[in-house]
PDB file of C-alpha atoms in Angstrom:
ATOM      1  CA  UNK A   1     116.918 195.412 131.056  1.00 57.00           C
ATOM      2  CA  UNK A   2     117.993 191.839 131.544  1.00 63.00           C
ATOM      3  CA  UNK A   3     120.124 189.981 129.062  1.00 65.00           C
ATOM      4  CA  UNK A   4     118.259 187.642 126.725  1.00 67.00           C
ATOM      5  CA  UNK A   5     118.176 184.071 127.924  1.00 74.00           C
ATOM      6  CA  UNK A   6     120.599 181.831 126.222  1.00 76.00           C
ATOM      7  CA  UNK A   7     119.029 178.726 124.828  1.00 75.00           C
ATOM      8  CA  UNK A   8     120.752 175.552 125.929  1.00 77.00           C
ATOM      9  CA  UNK A   9     121.596 173.040 123.278  1.00 75.00           C
ATOM     10  CA  UNK A  10     119.149 170.168 123.324  1.00 77.00           C
ATOM     11  CA  UNK A  11     120.785 166.999 124.596  1.00 85.00           C
ATOM     12  CA  UNK A  12     121.002 164.110 122.186  1.00 91.00           C
ATOM     13  CA  UNK A  13     118.140 161.761 122.939  1.00 94.00           C
ATOM     14  CA  UNK A  14     118.851 158.054 122.963  1.00 93.00           C
ATOM     15  CA  UNK A  15     115.527 156.454 121.977  1.00 93.00           C
ATOM     16  CA  UNK A  16     116.584 153.038 123.276  1.00 95.00           C
ATOM     17  CA  UNK A  17     117.500 154.494 126.694  1.00 93.00           C
ATOM     18  CA  UNK A  18     114.115 156.239 126.787  1.00 93.00           C
ATOM     19  CA  UNK A  19     112.317 153.026 125.822  1.00 95.00           C
ATOM     20  CA  UNK A  20     113.939 150.859 128.504  1.00 96.00           C
ATOM     21  CA  UNK A  21     114.024 153.449 131.306  1.00 96.00           C
ATOM     22  CA  UNK A  22     111.934 152.383 134.257  1.00 97.00           C
ATOM     23  CA  UNK A  23     111.749 154.649 137.296  1.00 96.00           C
ATOM     24  CA  UNK A  24     111.272 151.718 139.679  1.00 96.00           C
ATOM     25  CA  UNK A  25     114.684 150.317 138.675  1.00 96.00           C
ATOM     26  CA  UNK A  26     116.652 153.498 139.437  1.00 97.00           C
ATOM     27  CA  UNK A  27     118.880 153.502 142.511  1.00 96.00           C
ATOM     28  CA  UNK A  28     117.855 157.005 143.601  1.00 96.00           C
ATOM     29  CA  UNK A  29     114.195 156.018 143.509  1.00 97.00           C
ATOM     30  CA  UNK A  30     114.850 152.799 145.421  1.00 97.00           C
ATOM     31  CA  UNK A  31     116.918 154.576 148.071  1.00 96.00           C
ATOM     32  CA  UNK A  32     114.238 157.239 148.460  1.00 97.00           C
ATOM     33  CA  UNK A  33     111.544 154.575 148.935  1.00 97.00           C
ATOM     34  CA  UNK A  34     113.702 152.702 151.460  1.00 96.00           C
ATOM     35  CA  UNK A  35     114.334 156.004 153.260  1.00 96.00           C
ATOM     36  CA  UNK A  36     110.590 156.663 153.395  1.00 97.00           C
ATOM     37  CA  UNK A  37     110.073 153.221 154.941  1.00 97.00           C
ATOM     38  CA  UNK A  38     112.839 153.718 157.501  1.00 96.00           C
ATOM     39  CA  UNK A  39     111.567 157.210 158.361  1.00 96.00           C
ATOM     40  CA  UNK A  40     107.996 155.996 158.892  1.00 97.00           C
ATOM     41  CA  UNK A  41     109.217 153.200 161.154  1.00 98.00           C
ATOM     42  CA  UNK A  42     111.499 155.616 163.042  1.00 97.00           C
ATOM     43  CA  UNK A  43     108.529 157.947 163.574  1.00 97.00           C
ATOM     44  CA  UNK A  44     106.323 155.118 164.839  1.00 97.00           C
ATOM     45  CA  UNK A  45     108.920 153.706 167.245  1.00 97.00           C
ATOM     46  CA  UNK A  46     110.356 157.030 168.441  1.00 97.00           C
ATOM     47  CA  UNK A  47     107.128 159.078 168.475  1.00 96.00           C
ATOM     48  CA  UNK A  48     107.186 159.596 172.259  1.00 95.00           C
ATOM     49  CA  UNK A  49     110.498 161.471 172.081  1.00 96.00           C
ATOM     50  CA  UNK A  50     109.439 164.168 169.554  1.00 95.00           C
ATOM     51  CA  UNK A  51     112.921 164.109 167.993  1.00 96.00           C
ATOM     52  CA  UNK A  52     113.574 164.041 164.247  1.00 95.00           C
ATOM     53  CA  UNK A  53     115.955 161.492 162.711  1.00 95.00           C
ATOM     54  CA  UNK A  54     118.599 164.206 162.166  1.00 96.00           C
ATOM     55  CA  UNK A  55     118.225 165.456 165.738  1.00 97.00           C
ATOM     56  CA  UNK A  56     118.558 161.871 166.965  1.00 98.00           C
ATOM     57  CA  UNK A  57     121.723 161.390 164.891  1.00 97.00           C
ATOM     58  CA  UNK A  58     123.215 164.522 166.465  1.00 98.00           C
ATOM     59  CA  UNK A  59     122.204 163.481 169.983  1.00 98.00           C
ATOM     60  CA  UNK A  60     123.483 159.926 169.482  1.00 98.00           C
ATOM     61  CA  UNK A  61     126.859 161.096 168.168  1.00 98.00           C
ATOM     62  CA  UNK A  62     127.111 163.672 170.961  1.00 98.00           C
ATOM     63  CA  UNK A  63     126.404 160.855 173.428  1.00 98.00           C
ATOM     64  CA  UNK A  64     129.195 158.809 171.825  1.00 98.00           C
ATOM     65  CA  UNK A  65     131.764 161.621 171.685  1.00 97.00           C
ATOM     66  CA  UNK A  66     130.982 163.848 174.652  1.00 97.00           C
ATOM     67  CA  UNK A  67     131.218 167.633 174.268  1.00 96.00           C
ATOM     68  CA  UNK A  68     132.052 168.327 170.633  1.00 95.00           C
ATOM     69  CA  UNK A  69     132.271 171.402 168.446  1.00 94.00           C
ATOM     70  CA  UNK A  70     129.153 172.083 166.453  1.00 93.00           C
ATOM     71  CA  UNK A  71     131.113 171.968 163.173  1.00 92.00           C
ATOM     72  CA  UNK A  72     132.822 168.673 163.987  1.00 95.00           C
ATOM     73  CA  UNK A  73     129.532 167.155 165.109  1.00 96.00           C
ATOM     74  CA  UNK A  74     127.922 168.172 161.810  1.00 96.00           C
ATOM     75  CA  UNK A  75     130.743 166.514 159.875  1.00 96.00           C
ATOM     76  CA  UNK A  76     130.363 163.311 161.899  1.00 97.00           C
ATOM     77  CA  UNK A  77     126.665 162.995 161.070  1.00 97.00           C
ATOM     78  CA  UNK A  78     126.821 164.368 157.505  1.00 95.00           C
ATOM     79  CA  UNK A  79     124.924 167.600 158.152  1.00 95.00           C
ATOM     80  CA  UNK A  80     125.881 170.878 156.471  1.00 95.00           C
ATOM     81  CA  UNK A  81     126.802 173.811 158.759  1.00 93.00           C
ATOM     82  CA  UNK A  82     123.563 175.762 158.221  1.00 95.00           C
ATOM     83  CA  UNK A  83     121.412 172.735 159.034  1.00 95.00           C
ATOM     84  CA  UNK A  84     123.640 171.860 161.989  1.00 95.00           C
ATOM     85  CA  UNK A  85     123.224 175.390 163.358  1.00 94.00           C
ATOM     86  CA  UNK A  86     119.424 175.015 163.218  1.00 96.00           C
ATOM     87  CA  UNK A  87     119.484 171.536 164.765  1.00 97.00           C
ATOM     88  CA  UNK A  88     121.765 172.727 167.581  1.00 96.00           C
ATOM     89  CA  UNK A  89     119.512 175.736 168.185  1.00 96.00           C
ATOM     90  CA  UNK A  90     116.405 173.529 168.425  1.00 97.00           C
ATOM     91  CA  UNK A  91     118.114 170.990 170.703  1.00 98.00           C
ATOM     92  CA  UNK A  92     119.339 173.718 173.062  1.00 98.00           C
ATOM     93  CA  UNK A  93     115.903 175.412 173.050  1.00 97.00           C
ATOM     94  CA  UNK A  94     114.365 172.094 174.121  1.00 97.00           C
ATOM     95  CA  UNK A  95     116.937 171.687 176.884  1.00 98.00           C
ATOM     96  CA  UNK A  96     118.454 168.541 175.356  1.00 98.00           C
ATOM     97  CA  UNK A  97     121.854 170.120 174.668  1.00 98.00           C
ATOM     98  CA  UNK A  98     123.781 173.108 175.863  1.00 97.00           C
ATOM     99  CA  UNK A  99     126.202 175.289 173.921  1.00 94.00           C
ATOM    100  CA  UNK A 100     129.316 176.939 175.319  1.00 93.00           C
ATOM    101  CA  UNK A 101     132.492 178.437 173.875  1.00 91.00           C
ATOM    102  CA  UNK A 102     135.370 175.978 173.587  1.00 87.00           C
ATOM    103  CA  UNK A 103     137.816 176.874 176.408  1.00 89.00           C
ATOM    104  CA  UNK A 104     140.732 176.086 174.078  1.00 88.00           C
ATOM    105  CA  UNK A 105     139.387 178.021 171.067  1.00 88.00           C
ATOM    106  CA  UNK A 106     136.718 180.669 171.696  1.00 84.00           C
ATOM    107  CA  UNK A 107     135.850 180.675 167.975  1.00 87.00           C
ATOM    108  CA  UNK A 108     134.295 177.224 168.383  1.00 87.00           C
ATOM    109  CA  UNK A 109     130.989 176.370 170.003  1.00 88.00           C
ATOM    110  CA  UNK A 110     130.945 173.132 171.980  1.00 94.00           C
ATOM    111  CA  UNK A 111     127.717 171.218 172.319  1.00 96.00           C
ATOM    112  CA  UNK A 112     127.115 168.919 175.253  1.00 97.00           C
ATOM    113  CA  UNK A 113     124.153 166.852 176.336  1.00 98.00           C
ATOM    114  CA  UNK A 114     122.116 168.013 179.289  1.00 98.00           C
ATOM    115  CA  UNK A 115     120.857 165.436 181.778  1.00 98.00           C
ATOM    116  CA  UNK A 116     117.504 165.510 179.984  1.00 98.00           C
ATOM    117  CA  UNK A 117     119.279 165.088 176.635  1.00 98.00           C
ATOM    118  CA  UNK A 118     121.213 162.110 177.983  1.00 98.00           C
ATOM    119  CA  UNK A 119     117.991 160.489 179.210  1.00 98.00           C
ATOM    120  CA  UNK A 120     116.264 161.087 175.866  1.00 98.00           C
ATOM    121  CA  UNK A 121     119.115 159.749 173.736  1.00 98.00           C
ATOM    122  CA  UNK A 122     119.600 156.706 175.946  1.00 98.00           C
ATOM    123  CA  UNK A 123     115.876 155.955 175.698  1.00 97.00           C
ATOM    124  CA  UNK A 124     116.056 156.345 171.922  1.00 98.00           C
ATOM    125  CA  UNK A 125     119.195 154.236 171.604  1.00 98.00           C
ATOM    126  CA  UNK A 126     117.470 151.491 173.573  1.00 97.00           C
ATOM    127  CA  UNK A 127     114.770 151.412 170.858  1.00 97.00           C
ATOM    128  CA  UNK A 128     117.131 151.850 167.920  1.00 96.00           C
ATOM    129  CA  UNK A 129     117.536 148.154 167.245  1.00 96.00           C
ATOM    130  CA  UNK A 130     113.766 147.886 166.831  1.00 97.00           C
ATOM    131  CA  UNK A 131     113.804 150.538 164.093  1.00 97.00           C
ATOM    132  CA  UNK A 132     116.545 148.671 162.256  1.00 96.00           C
ATOM    133  CA  UNK A 133     114.899 145.270 162.689  1.00 97.00           C
ATOM    134  CA  UNK A 134     111.516 146.507 161.460  1.00 97.00           C
ATOM    135  CA  UNK A 135     113.080 148.359 158.529  1.00 97.00           C
ATOM    136  CA  UNK A 136     115.017 145.280 157.425  1.00 97.00           C
ATOM    137  CA  UNK A 137     112.234 142.800 158.252  1.00 97.00           C
ATOM    138  CA  UNK A 138     111.551 141.809 154.609  1.00 97.00           C
ATOM    139  CA  UNK A 139     115.182 140.651 154.268  1.00 98.00           C
ATOM    140  CA  UNK A 140     116.925 137.558 155.538  1.00 98.00           C
ATOM    141  CA  UNK A 141     119.721 138.200 158.058  1.00 97.00           C
ATOM    142  CA  UNK A 142     122.306 137.576 155.310  1.00 98.00           C
ATOM    143  CA  UNK A 143     120.535 139.990 152.937  1.00 98.00           C
ATOM    144  CA  UNK A 144     120.304 142.634 155.668  1.00 97.00           C
ATOM    145  CA  UNK A 145     124.034 142.327 156.398  1.00 97.00           C
ATOM    146  CA  UNK A 146     124.843 142.561 152.688  1.00 98.00           C
ATOM    147  CA  UNK A 147     122.593 145.600 152.238  1.00 97.00           C
ATOM    148  CA  UNK A 148     124.269 147.352 155.176  1.00 96.00           C
ATOM    149  CA  UNK A 149     127.698 146.520 153.756  1.00 97.00           C
ATOM    150  CA  UNK A 150     126.812 147.804 150.289  1.00 96.00           C
ATOM    151  CA  UNK A 151     125.026 150.959 151.455  1.00 95.00           C
ATOM    152  CA  UNK A 152     128.018 151.814 153.664  1.00 95.00           C
ATOM    153  CA  UNK A 153     130.205 151.757 150.525  1.00 96.00           C
ATOM    154  CA  UNK A 154     127.992 154.444 148.924  1.00 93.00           C
ATOM    155  CA  UNK A 155     128.273 156.830 151.882  1.00 83.00           C
TER     156      UNK A 155
END
């Protein structure tokens, strides 16, 4: 028999906060909408590569760093270990990356780009500026720079 559910105390409702609340003004909503826009543009520009934005982030950082432990790579791109494991598995299955034990610490798995992975990421990086430009197109150059500056402070 399970224990009876404990009823949580009802939070105090602020009628004025309820009255003035507007979803479209909330930062989480705005960021989600901007993310949807950026993702749609990424998909349109990068469609030929069949790589997700997270996979691209991993490939791009691996291209920047060279062979890197899976855990460190995940930290660099802000991906939790379970997700990073799945991304690494998919990238190796596609032949874009290869995994090997770290010669200095066998507990670590090093990921490295394959030649095909290098070609894919370099092709994607060459189109990356287009994704950014199209995403930020409604903004002036000064607004785009300010948005980038401010968003970077949140991350």
